[in-house]
PDB file of C-alpha atoms in Angstrom:
ATOM      1  CA  LEU Z 802      26.027  71.181  -5.870  1.00 24.00           C
ATOM      2  CA  ILE Z 803      22.531  69.723  -6.043  1.00 28.00           C
ATOM      3  CA  LEU Z 804      22.394  69.644  -9.846  1.00 27.00           C
ATOM      4  CA  SER Z 805      25.791  68.027 -10.408  1.00 27.00           C
ATOM      5  CA  GLU Z 806      25.531  65.039  -8.066  1.00 27.00           C
ATOM      6  CA  PRO Z 807      25.472  61.534  -9.624  1.00 26.00           C
ATOM      7  CA  TRP Z 808      21.986  60.828  -8.242  1.00 26.00           C
ATOM      8  CA  LEU Z 809      20.402  63.200 -10.781  1.00 25.00           C
ATOM      9  CA  ARG Z 810      18.221  60.792 -12.762  1.00 28.00           C
ATOM     10  CA  GLY Z 811      17.849  62.860 -15.923  1.00 27.00           C
ATOM     11  CA  VAL Z 812      14.991  62.108 -18.263  1.00 24.00           C
ATOM     12  CA  VAL Z 813      14.237  58.783 -16.604  1.00 28.00           C
ATOM     13  CA  GLY Z 814      12.553  60.817 -13.922  1.00 35.00           C
ATOM     14  CA  PHE Z 815      12.397  61.412 -10.221  1.00 39.00           C
ATOM     15  CA  VAL Z 816      11.390  58.222  -8.418  1.00 42.00           C
ATOM     16  CA  PRO Z 817      11.340  58.595  -4.634  1.00 45.00           C
ATOM     17  CA  SER Z 818      13.285  55.797  -2.959  1.00 44.00           C
ATOM     18  CA  CYS Z 819      10.419  55.263  -0.526  1.00 41.00           C
ATOM     19  CA  LEU Z 820       8.330  54.011  -3.484  1.00 40.00           C
ATOM     20  CA  ALA Z 821      10.933  52.651  -5.874  1.00 42.00           C
ATOM     21  CA  SER Z 822      11.201  49.361  -3.980  1.00 36.00           C
ATOM     22  CA  GLN Z 823       7.466  48.715  -3.809  1.00 38.00           C
ATOM     23  CA  PRO Z 824       5.971  46.021  -6.075  1.00 35.00           C
ATOM     24  CA  ALA Z 825       3.960  47.235  -9.046  1.00 33.00           C
ATOM     25  CA  SER Z 826       0.729  45.983  -7.509  1.00 32.00           C
ATOM     26  CA  SER Z 827       1.115  48.426  -4.617  1.00 33.00           C
ATOM     27  CA  HIS Z 828       1.029  51.523  -6.838  1.00 32.00           C
ATOM     28  CA  PRO Z 829      -2.403  53.149  -7.284  1.00 32.00           C
ATOM     29  CA  GLN Z 830      -3.806  53.456 -10.783  1.00 35.00           C
ATOM     30  CA  LEU Z 831      -3.358  56.942 -12.180  1.00 34.00           C
ATOM     31  CA  PHE Z 832      -6.330  59.319 -11.867  1.00 35.00           C
ATOM     32  CA  HIS Z 833      -8.616  56.527 -10.703  1.00 32.00           C
ATOM     33  CA  THR Z 834      -7.862  54.993  -7.311  1.00 31.00           C
ATOM     34  CA  LEU Z 835      -7.690  57.223  -4.251  1.00 33.00           C
ATOM     35  CA  ILE Z 836      -4.226  56.792  -2.806  1.00 38.00           C
ATOM     36  CA  GLY Z 837      -3.911  55.356   0.679  1.00 40.00           C
ATOM     37  CA  LEU Z 838      -3.796  57.853   3.514  1.00 42.00           C
ATOM     38  CA  PRO Z 839      -1.934  57.066   6.755  1.00 43.00           C
ATOM     39  CA  HIS Z 840      -3.953  54.692   8.923  1.00 40.00           C
ATOM     40  CA  ASP Z 841      -2.328  55.887  12.151  1.00 45.00           C
ATOM     41  CA  ARG Z 842      -3.354  59.518  11.693  1.00 45.00           C
ATOM     42  CA  ASN Z 843      -6.630  61.312  12.282  1.00 50.00           C
ATOM     43  CA  LEU Z 844      -7.360  62.844   8.880  1.00 49.00           C
ATOM     44  CA  ASN Z 845      -8.793  65.919  10.576  1.00 53.00           C
ATOM     45  CA  ASP Z 846      -5.383  66.530  12.152  1.00 56.00           C
ATOM     46  CA  MET Z 847      -3.504  66.498   8.840  1.00 65.00           C
ATOM     47  CA  GLY Z 848      -2.492  69.745   7.158  1.00 80.00           C
ATOM     48  CA  GLN Z 849      -2.099  70.537   3.475  1.00 90.00           C
ATOM     49  CA  LEU Z 850      -1.302  67.502   1.337  1.00 93.00           C
ATOM     50  CA  MET Z 851       0.577  67.367  -1.952  1.00 93.00           C
ATOM     51  CA  ILE Z 852       0.125  64.541  -4.441  1.00 92.00           C
ATOM     52  CA  VAL Z 853       2.919  64.069  -6.985  1.00 91.00           C
ATOM     53  CA  THR Z 854       2.685  61.681  -9.927  1.00 89.00           C
ATOM     54  CA  HIS Z 855       5.334  60.595 -12.430  1.00 90.00           C
ATOM     55  CA  LEU Z 856       4.006  58.964 -15.593  1.00 90.00           C
ATOM     56  CA  ARG Z 857       4.942  58.125 -19.154  1.00 92.00           C
ATOM     57  CA  LEU Z 858       2.619  58.540 -22.132  1.00 93.00           C
ATOM     58  CA  ARG Z 859       2.237  56.029 -24.944  1.00 92.00           C
ATOM     59  CA  SER Z 860       3.474  58.598 -27.477  1.00 91.00           C
ATOM     60  CA  PRO Z 861       4.481  62.285 -27.646  1.00 92.00           C
ATOM     61  CA  ALA Z 862       1.422  62.976 -29.811  1.00 90.00           C
ATOM     62  CA  LEU Z 863      -0.840  62.311 -26.822  1.00 90.00           C
ATOM     63  CA  ARG Z 864       0.664  64.938 -24.533  1.00 90.00           C
ATOM     64  CA  ASP Z 865      -1.146  67.964 -25.942  1.00 90.00           C
ATOM     65  CA  GLU Z 866      -4.436  66.066 -25.791  1.00 90.00           C
ATOM     66  CA  LEU Z 867      -3.871  65.096 -22.157  1.00 89.00           C
ATOM     67  CA  VAL Z 868      -2.797  68.603 -21.160  1.00 88.00           C
ATOM     68  CA  ALA Z 869      -5.877  70.117 -22.818  1.00 91.00           C
ATOM     69  CA  LYS Z 870      -8.163  67.639 -21.065  1.00 91.00           C
ATOM     70  CA  LEU Z 871      -6.563  68.269 -17.674  1.00 87.00           C
ATOM     71  CA  ARG Z 872      -6.820  72.041 -18.177  1.00 86.00           C
ATOM     72  CA  GLU Z 873     -10.521  71.701 -18.979  1.00 90.00           C
ATOM     73  CA  THR Z 874     -11.144  69.390 -16.016  1.00 88.00           C
ATOM     74  CA  THR Z 875      -9.320  71.629 -13.546  1.00 83.00           C
ATOM     75  CA  TRP Z 876     -11.178  74.709 -14.832  1.00 83.00           C
ATOM     76  CA  ARG Z 877     -14.525  72.944 -14.402  1.00 87.00           C
ATOM     77  CA  VAL Z 878     -13.716  71.843 -10.863  1.00 83.00           C
ATOM     78  CA  ARG Z 879     -12.707  75.373  -9.901  1.00 78.00           C
ATOM     79  CA  GLN Z 880     -15.792  76.889 -11.579  1.00 79.00           C
ATOM     80  CA  GLU Z 881     -18.003  74.520  -9.619  1.00 76.00           C
ATOM     81  CA  GLY Z 882     -16.599  76.149  -6.504  1.00 66.00           C
ATOM     82  CA  THR Z 883     -15.746  72.865  -4.823  1.00 59.00           C
ATOM     83  CA  GLY Z 884     -12.682  74.379  -3.157  1.00 66.00           C
ATOM     84  CA  GLY Z 885      -9.885  72.562  -1.407  1.00 82.00           C
ATOM     85  CA  MET Z 886      -7.474  72.470  -4.367  1.00 84.00           C
ATOM     86  CA  VAL Z 887      -4.868  75.124  -3.593  1.00 85.00           C
ATOM     87  CA  ARG Z 888      -2.509  74.783  -6.546  1.00 88.00           C
ATOM     88  CA  SER Z 889      -1.764  72.341  -9.312  1.00 89.00           C
ATOM     89  CA  GLY Z 890       0.638  71.902 -12.185  1.00 90.00           C
ATOM     90  CA  LEU Z 891       1.738  69.722 -15.084  1.00 91.00           C
ATOM     91  CA  LEU Z 892       5.499  69.542 -15.466  1.00 93.00           C
ATOM     92  CA  VAL Z 893       8.092  68.094 -17.829  1.00 93.00           C
ATOM     93  CA  PRO Z 894      11.880  67.691 -17.496  1.00 92.00           C
ATOM     94  CA  ARG Z 895      13.564  71.030 -18.140  1.00 89.00           C
ATOM     95  CA  GLU Z 896      16.323  69.418 -20.181  1.00 84.00           C
ATOM     96  CA  GLU Z 897      16.380  66.382 -22.477  1.00 75.00           C
ATOM     97  CA  GLU Z 898      12.622  66.426 -22.848  1.00 80.00           C
ATOM     98  CA  ASP Z 899      11.375  63.269 -24.587  1.00 89.00           C
ATOM     99  CA  GLY Z 900       7.721  64.232 -25.049  1.00 90.00           C
ATOM    100  CA  ILE Z 901       6.351  61.308 -23.032  1.00 93.00           C
ATOM    101  CA  THR Z 902       7.610  61.984 -19.486  1.00 93.00           C
ATOM    102  CA  LEU Z 903       5.141  63.983 -17.423  1.00 91.00           C
ATOM    103  CA  TYR Z 904       4.797  64.982 -13.786  1.00 92.00           C
ATOM    104  CA  THR Z 905       1.752  66.306 -11.988  1.00 91.00           C
ATOM    105  CA  TYR Z 906       1.499  67.921  -8.583  1.00 90.00           C
ATOM    106  CA  THR Z 907      -1.552  69.102  -6.680  1.00 90.00           C
ATOM    107  CA  VAL Z 908      -1.763  70.709  -3.246  1.00 91.00           C
ATOM    108  CA  TYR Z 909      -4.975  70.204  -1.266  1.00 91.00           C
ATOM    109  CA  GLU Z 910      -6.153  71.957   1.891  1.00 90.00           C
ATOM    110  CA  ASP Z 911      -6.601  68.620   3.652  1.00 88.00           C
ATOM    111  CA  ALA Z 912      -7.401  64.935   3.156  1.00 87.00           C
ATOM    112  CA  ALA Z 913     -11.140  65.596   2.921  1.00 86.00           C
ATOM    113  CA  ALA Z 914     -10.517  67.871  -0.067  1.00 87.00           C
ATOM    114  CA  ILE Z 915      -8.848  64.987  -1.922  1.00 86.00           C
ATOM    115  CA  VAL Z 916     -11.837  62.717  -1.413  1.00 85.00           C
ATOM    116  CA  HIS Z 917     -14.238  65.484  -2.452  1.00 85.00           C
ATOM    117  CA  TYR Z 918     -12.196  66.467  -5.520  1.00 85.00           C
ATOM    118  CA  ARG Z 919     -11.938  62.888  -6.790  1.00 83.00           C
ATOM    119  CA  GLY Z 920     -15.710  62.563  -6.561  1.00 85.00           C
ATOM    120  CA  THR Z 921     -16.640  65.634  -8.619  1.00 87.00           C
ATOM    121  CA  PRO Z 922     -18.501  65.106 -11.926  1.00 90.00           C
ATOM    122  CA  ALA Z 923     -15.608  66.676 -13.853  1.00 90.00           C
ATOM    123  CA  MET Z 924     -13.074  64.251 -12.393  1.00 88.00           C
ATOM    124  CA  LYS Z 925     -15.337  61.242 -12.901  1.00 90.00           C
ATOM    125  CA  GLU Z 926     -15.630  62.198 -16.568  1.00 92.00           C
ATOM    126  CA  PHE Z 927     -11.857  62.536 -16.754  1.00 89.00           C
ATOM    127  CA  TYR Z 928     -11.357  59.062 -15.259  1.00 87.00           C
ATOM    128  CA  ALA Z 929     -13.682  57.605 -17.897  1.00 90.00           C
ATOM    129  CA  TRP Z 930     -11.947  59.520 -20.693  1.00 90.00           C
ATOM    130  CA  ASN Z 931      -8.536  58.304 -19.567  1.00 84.00           C
ATOM    131  CA  MET Z 932      -9.672  54.684 -19.375  1.00 83.00           C
ATOM    132  CA  VAL Z 933     -11.138  54.773 -22.887  1.00 85.00           C
ATOM    133  CA  ASN Z 934      -8.210  56.566 -24.536  1.00 85.00           C
ATOM    134  CA  ASP Z 935      -5.438  54.572 -22.827  1.00 84.00           C
ATOM    135  CA  ILE Z 936      -3.103  57.571 -22.581  1.00 87.00           C
ATOM    136  CA  VAL Z 937      -0.535  56.240 -20.097  1.00 87.00           C
ATOM    137  CA  THR Z 938       1.881  53.344 -20.507  1.00 87.00           C
ATOM    138  CA  GLY Z 939       3.197  51.318 -17.598  1.00 86.00           C
ATOM    139  CA  ILE Z 940       2.370  51.903 -13.946  1.00 86.00           C
ATOM    140  CA  PRO Z 941       2.695  55.524 -12.794  1.00 85.00           C
ATOM    141  CA  THR Z 942       4.507  56.374  -9.585  1.00 86.00           C
ATOM    142  CA  MET Z 943       2.243  58.321  -7.257  1.00 82.00           C
ATOM    143  CA  TYR Z 944       2.996  59.430  -3.742  1.00 77.00           C
ATOM    144  CA  GLN Z 945       1.595  61.606  -1.009  1.00 87.00           C
ATOM    145  CA  LEU Z 946       3.407  64.306   0.945  1.00 93.00           C
ATOM    146  CA  GLU Z 947       2.253  66.346   3.913  1.00 93.00           C
ATOM    147  CA  LEU Z 948       3.480  69.947   3.856  1.00 94.00           C
ATOM    148  CA  ILE Z 949       5.118  71.046   7.092  1.00 93.00           C
ATOM    149  CA  ASP Z 950       2.987  73.864   8.453  1.00 89.00           C
ATOM    150  CA  GLY Z 951       4.823  77.167   8.654  1.00 84.00           C
ATOM    151  CA  LEU Z 952       7.849  75.923   6.721  1.00 86.00           C
ATOM    152  CA  GLY Z 953       7.707  77.662   3.362  1.00 84.00           C
ATOM    153  CA  PHE Z 954       5.892  80.390   1.475  1.00 83.00           C
ATOM    154  CA  CYS Z 955       3.754  80.821  -1.626  1.00 83.00           C
ATOM    155  CA  HIS Z 956       2.709  83.867  -3.643  1.00 76.00           C
ATOM    156  CA  THR Z 957      -0.991  83.310  -4.311  1.00 72.00           C
ATOM    157  CA  ASN Z 958      -3.531  84.104  -7.018  1.00 71.00           C
ATOM    158  CA  ILE Z 959      -1.582  83.240 -10.150  1.00 79.00           C
ATOM    159  CA  PRO Z 960      -4.256  81.971 -12.572  1.00 79.00           C
ATOM    160  CA  ASP Z 961      -1.727  80.557 -15.047  1.00 82.00           C
ATOM    161  CA  THR Z 962       1.694  79.295 -13.934  1.00 86.00           C
ATOM    162  CA  THR Z 963       2.716  78.084 -17.396  1.00 88.00           C
ATOM    163  CA  GLY Z 964       6.381  78.850 -17.965  1.00 90.00           C
ATOM    164  CA  LEU Z 965       7.467  78.660 -14.338  1.00 91.00           C
ATOM    165  CA  HIS Z 966      10.294  76.308 -13.401  1.00 92.00           C
ATOM    166  CA  ALA Z 967      10.556  73.887 -10.499  1.00 92.00           C
ATOM    167  CA  VAL Z 968      12.988  71.864  -8.443  1.00 89.00           C
ATOM    168  CA  LEU Z 969      11.696  68.728  -6.730  1.00 89.00           C
ATOM    169  CA  ALA Z 970      14.158  67.112  -4.334  1.00 88.00           C
ATOM    170  CA  GLU Z 971      14.138  64.197  -1.909  1.00 90.00           C
ATOM    171  CA  LEU Z 972      16.642  64.336   0.950  1.00 91.00           C
ATOM    172  CA  LYS Z 973      17.340  61.286   3.128  1.00 93.00           C
ATOM    173  CA  TYR Z 974      18.687  61.758   6.652  1.00 95.00           C
ATOM    174  CA  LYS Z 975      20.195  59.604   9.379  1.00 95.00           C
ATOM    175  CA  PRO Z 976      17.706  58.113  11.876  1.00 94.00           C
ATOM    176  CA  ASP Z 977      16.315  60.595  14.410  1.00 94.00           C
ATOM    177  CA  THR Z 978      17.895  63.613  12.676  1.00 94.00           C
ATOM    178  CA  VAL Z 979      14.924  64.903  10.664  1.00 93.00           C
ATOM    179  CA  PRO Z 980      13.906  67.390  13.418  1.00 92.00           C
ATOM    180  CA  LYS Z 981      17.424  68.841  13.270  1.00 91.00           C
ATOM    181  CA  ALA Z 982      17.204  69.065   9.474  1.00 91.00           C
ATOM    182  CA  VAL Z 983      13.803  70.776   9.686  1.00 92.00           C
ATOM    183  CA  ALA Z 984      15.259  73.429  11.987  1.00 89.00           C
ATOM    184  CA  HIS Z 985      18.052  74.102   9.480  1.00 86.00           C
ATOM    185  CA  TRP Z 986      15.607  74.334   6.581  1.00 86.00           C
ATOM    186  CA  LYS Z 987      13.377  76.703   8.536  1.00 86.00           C
ATOM    187  CA  ASP Z 988      16.248  79.159   8.944  1.00 82.00           C
ATOM    188  CA  VAL Z 989      17.291  78.826   5.302  1.00 78.00           C
ATOM    189  CA  ILE Z 990      13.805  79.334   3.847  1.00 81.00           C
ATOM    190  CA  GLU Z 991      12.970  82.260   6.107  1.00 80.00           C
ATOM    191  CA  LYS Z 992      16.142  83.917   4.846  1.00 75.00           C
ATOM    192  CA  ALA Z 993      15.214  83.116   1.240  1.00 70.00           C
ATOM    193  CA  GLY Z 994      11.737  84.557   1.753  1.00 69.00           C
ATOM    194  CA  LYS Z 995      13.131  87.854   2.972  1.00 68.00           C
ATOM    195  CA  GLU Z 996      15.530  88.002   0.030  1.00 62.00           C
ATOM    196  CA  GLU Z 997      12.700  87.360  -2.405  1.00 57.00           C
ATOM    197  CA  GLU Z 998      10.654  90.208  -0.941  1.00 58.00           C
ATOM    198  CA  GLU Z 999      13.539  92.467  -1.866  1.00 50.00           C
ATOM    199  CA  GLU Z1000      14.033  90.921  -5.313  1.00 51.00           C
ATOM    200  CA  ASP Z1001      10.483  91.135  -6.694  1.00 54.00           C
ATOM    201  CA  ALA Z1002       9.381  87.608  -5.767  1.00 61.00           C
ATOM    202  CA  ARG Z1003      11.453  85.610  -8.237  1.00 76.00           C
ATOM    203  CA  THR Z1004      10.681  82.478  -6.203  1.00 80.00           C
ATOM    204  CA  VAL Z1005       6.938  81.831  -6.363  1.00 84.00           C
ATOM    205  CA  ALA Z1006       6.666  78.971  -3.849  1.00 86.00           C
ATOM    206  CA  TYR Z1007       8.907  77.088  -1.461  1.00 85.00           C
ATOM    207  CA  ASN Z1008       7.735  74.127   0.632  1.00 88.00           C
ATOM    208  CA  VAL Z1009       9.187  71.327   2.740  1.00 92.00           C
ATOM    209  CA  ALA Z1010       7.180  68.138   3.185  1.00 94.00           C
ATOM    210  CA  THR Z1011       7.269  64.704   4.793  1.00 93.00           C
ATOM    211  CA  THR Z1012       5.797  61.328   3.882  1.00 90.00           C
ATOM    212  CA  SER Z1013       4.394  58.573   6.076  1.00 87.00           C
ATOM    213  CA  GLU Z1014       6.252  56.101   3.843  1.00 86.00           C
ATOM    214  CA  ASP Z1015       9.681  57.188   5.111  1.00 91.00           C
ATOM    215  CA  GLU Z1016      10.218  58.958   8.425  1.00 93.00           C
ATOM    216  CA  HIS Z1017      13.835  59.767   7.493  1.00 94.00           C
ATOM    217  CA  ALA Z1018      13.032  61.780   4.351  1.00 93.00           C
ATOM    218  CA  LEU Z1019      12.236  65.397   3.579  1.00 92.00           C
ATOM    219  CA  PHE Z1020      10.959  66.666   0.239  1.00 92.00           C
ATOM    220  CA  ILE Z1021      11.585  70.138  -1.140  1.00 89.00           C
ATOM    221  CA  LEU Z1022       9.486  71.805  -3.846  1.00 90.00           C
ATOM    222  CA  LYS Z1023      10.480  75.180  -5.245  1.00 88.00           C
ATOM    223  CA  LEU Z1024       8.687  77.080  -8.023  1.00 89.00           C
ATOM    224  CA  TYR Z1025      10.523  80.000  -9.582  1.00 86.00           C
ATOM    225  CA  GLN Z1026      10.247  82.365 -12.515  1.00 84.00           C
ATOM    226  CA  ASP Z1027      13.348  81.744 -14.616  1.00 72.00           C
ATOM    227  CA  PRO Z1028      16.244  79.281 -14.940  1.00 66.00           C
ATOM    228  CA  GLU Z1029      18.734  81.976 -13.984  1.00 60.00           C
ATOM    229  CA  GLY Z1030      16.964  82.162 -10.640  1.00 49.00           C
ATOM    230  CA  SER Z1031      18.418  78.754  -9.813  1.00 49.00           C
ATOM    231  CA  SER Z1032      22.057  79.810 -10.051  1.00 44.00           C
ATOM    232  CA  ASP Z1033      24.353  80.194  -7.064  1.00 35.00           C
ATOM    233  CA  GLY Z1034      24.294  83.530  -5.319  1.00 35.00           C
ATOM    234  CA  GLN Z1035      20.810  84.479  -6.485  1.00 40.00           C
ATOM    235  CA  GLY Z1036      18.559  83.839  -3.506  1.00 43.00           C
ATOM    236  CA  SER Z1037      16.224  81.038  -4.518  1.00 44.00           C
ATOM    237  CA  ARG Z1038      18.878  78.591  -5.703  1.00 48.00           C
ATOM    238  CA  SER Z1039      21.379  79.462  -2.972  1.00 55.00           C
ATOM    239  CA  ALA Z1040      18.740  78.588  -0.385  1.00 61.00           C
ATOM    240  CA  ILE Z1041      18.679  74.987  -1.624  1.00 64.00           C
ATOM    241  CA  VAL Z1042      22.474  74.822  -1.679  1.00 67.00           C
ATOM    242  CA  GLU Z1043      22.652  76.299   1.810  1.00 67.00           C
ATOM    243  CA  GLY Z1044      20.024  73.892   3.106  1.00 69.00           C
ATOM    244  CA  VAL Z1045      21.865  70.868   1.721  1.00 72.00           C
ATOM    245  CA  GLU Z1046      25.231  72.117   2.943  1.00 74.00           C
ATOM    246  CA  SER Z1047      23.941  72.922   6.433  1.00 72.00           C
ATOM    247  CA  THR Z1048      22.626  69.370   6.869  1.00 80.00           C
ATOM    248  CA  LYS Z1049      25.455  67.584   5.058  1.00 83.00           C
ATOM    249  CA  SER Z1050      26.717  65.866   8.212  1.00 87.00           C
ATOM    250  CA  ILE Z1051      23.394  64.050   8.689  1.00 92.00           C
ATOM    251  CA  LEU Z1052      22.492  63.566   5.019  1.00 91.00           C
ATOM    252  CA  THR Z1053      22.576  59.996   3.663  1.00 92.00           C
ATOM    253  CA  GLY Z1054      21.079  60.428   0.196  1.00 90.00           C
ATOM    254  CA  GLN Z1055      19.711  62.932  -2.293  1.00 88.00           C
ATOM    255  CA  ASN Z1056      17.471  62.833  -5.333  1.00 87.00           C
ATOM    256  CA  CYS Z1057      16.552  65.789  -7.511  1.00 85.00           C
ATOM    257  CA  MET Z1058      14.725  66.798 -10.674  1.00 87.00           C
ATOM    258  CA  GLN Z1059      14.718  70.061 -12.646  1.00 90.00           C
ATOM    259  CA  LEU Z1060      11.316  70.652 -14.219  1.00 93.00           C
ATOM    260  CA  LYS Z1061       9.283  73.265 -16.053  1.00 93.00           C
ATOM    261  CA  ILE Z1062       5.539  73.869 -15.797  1.00 93.00           C
ATOM    262  CA  ILE Z1063       3.499  73.524 -18.988  1.00 91.00           C
ATOM    263  CA  ALA Z1064       0.121  74.175 -17.323  1.00 88.00           C
ATOM    264  CA  GLY Z1065      -1.025  75.071 -13.833  1.00 86.00           C
ATOM    265  CA  PHE Z1066      -2.416  77.600 -11.373  1.00 83.00           C
ATOM    266  CA  ILE Z1067      -2.051  78.921  -7.822  1.00 82.00           C
ATOM    267  CA  SER Z1068      -5.179  80.125  -6.015  1.00 74.00           C
TER     268      SER Z1068
END
């Protein structure tokens, strides 16, 4: 179901509707400007945050250079023991890869960890390197999600997640129905987690998140070990299908992207 709908954007990329309508000037500059955090929330009250970025490189030849630099930077930050960065990954479209489309995702313990991470010497050097080398073309799409506490699971301590696959989905619901949708997803993911315990943890991580930009949206991120793990009737994929089906009566829109990880870690 979720992979055959007409809203699948293909290689153009996953652009959340909550950001697609914003003018270019409202998008933060990649790797340089700290994205805006909700002004109506106490940052100390916020849980884990996930930053997702969609960007396009000037040429395919630059991708390996960027990946190598990001690997080095992430390793340095972790070696410095700064903490707060739970998991991170670089991803590309699983099919119809063009060599210039790239996604990044990073999960932080809290908002303070983002501020601290962006201020580390390793990241400051990376900002400078990126500015000088002019790697990215156009204005990247960057957005912030807050993971719903207790809704999901993650198998930890995987030093290299290269080769894993991912599904990133945005689900739009009717006004005032998100709490109902969350309850459905909670049941579905708990069931999937139990199935994965019996099937040698094929699904590595499963999370549901919200954004302050759109109170009617939920975002789903799933990391799994092989493409076959996304087929109907095999636990991890069927959980997404079941979640969509169980909330179909209140669903108003869907957006999805199949991706694969080319570099990353889970701590």
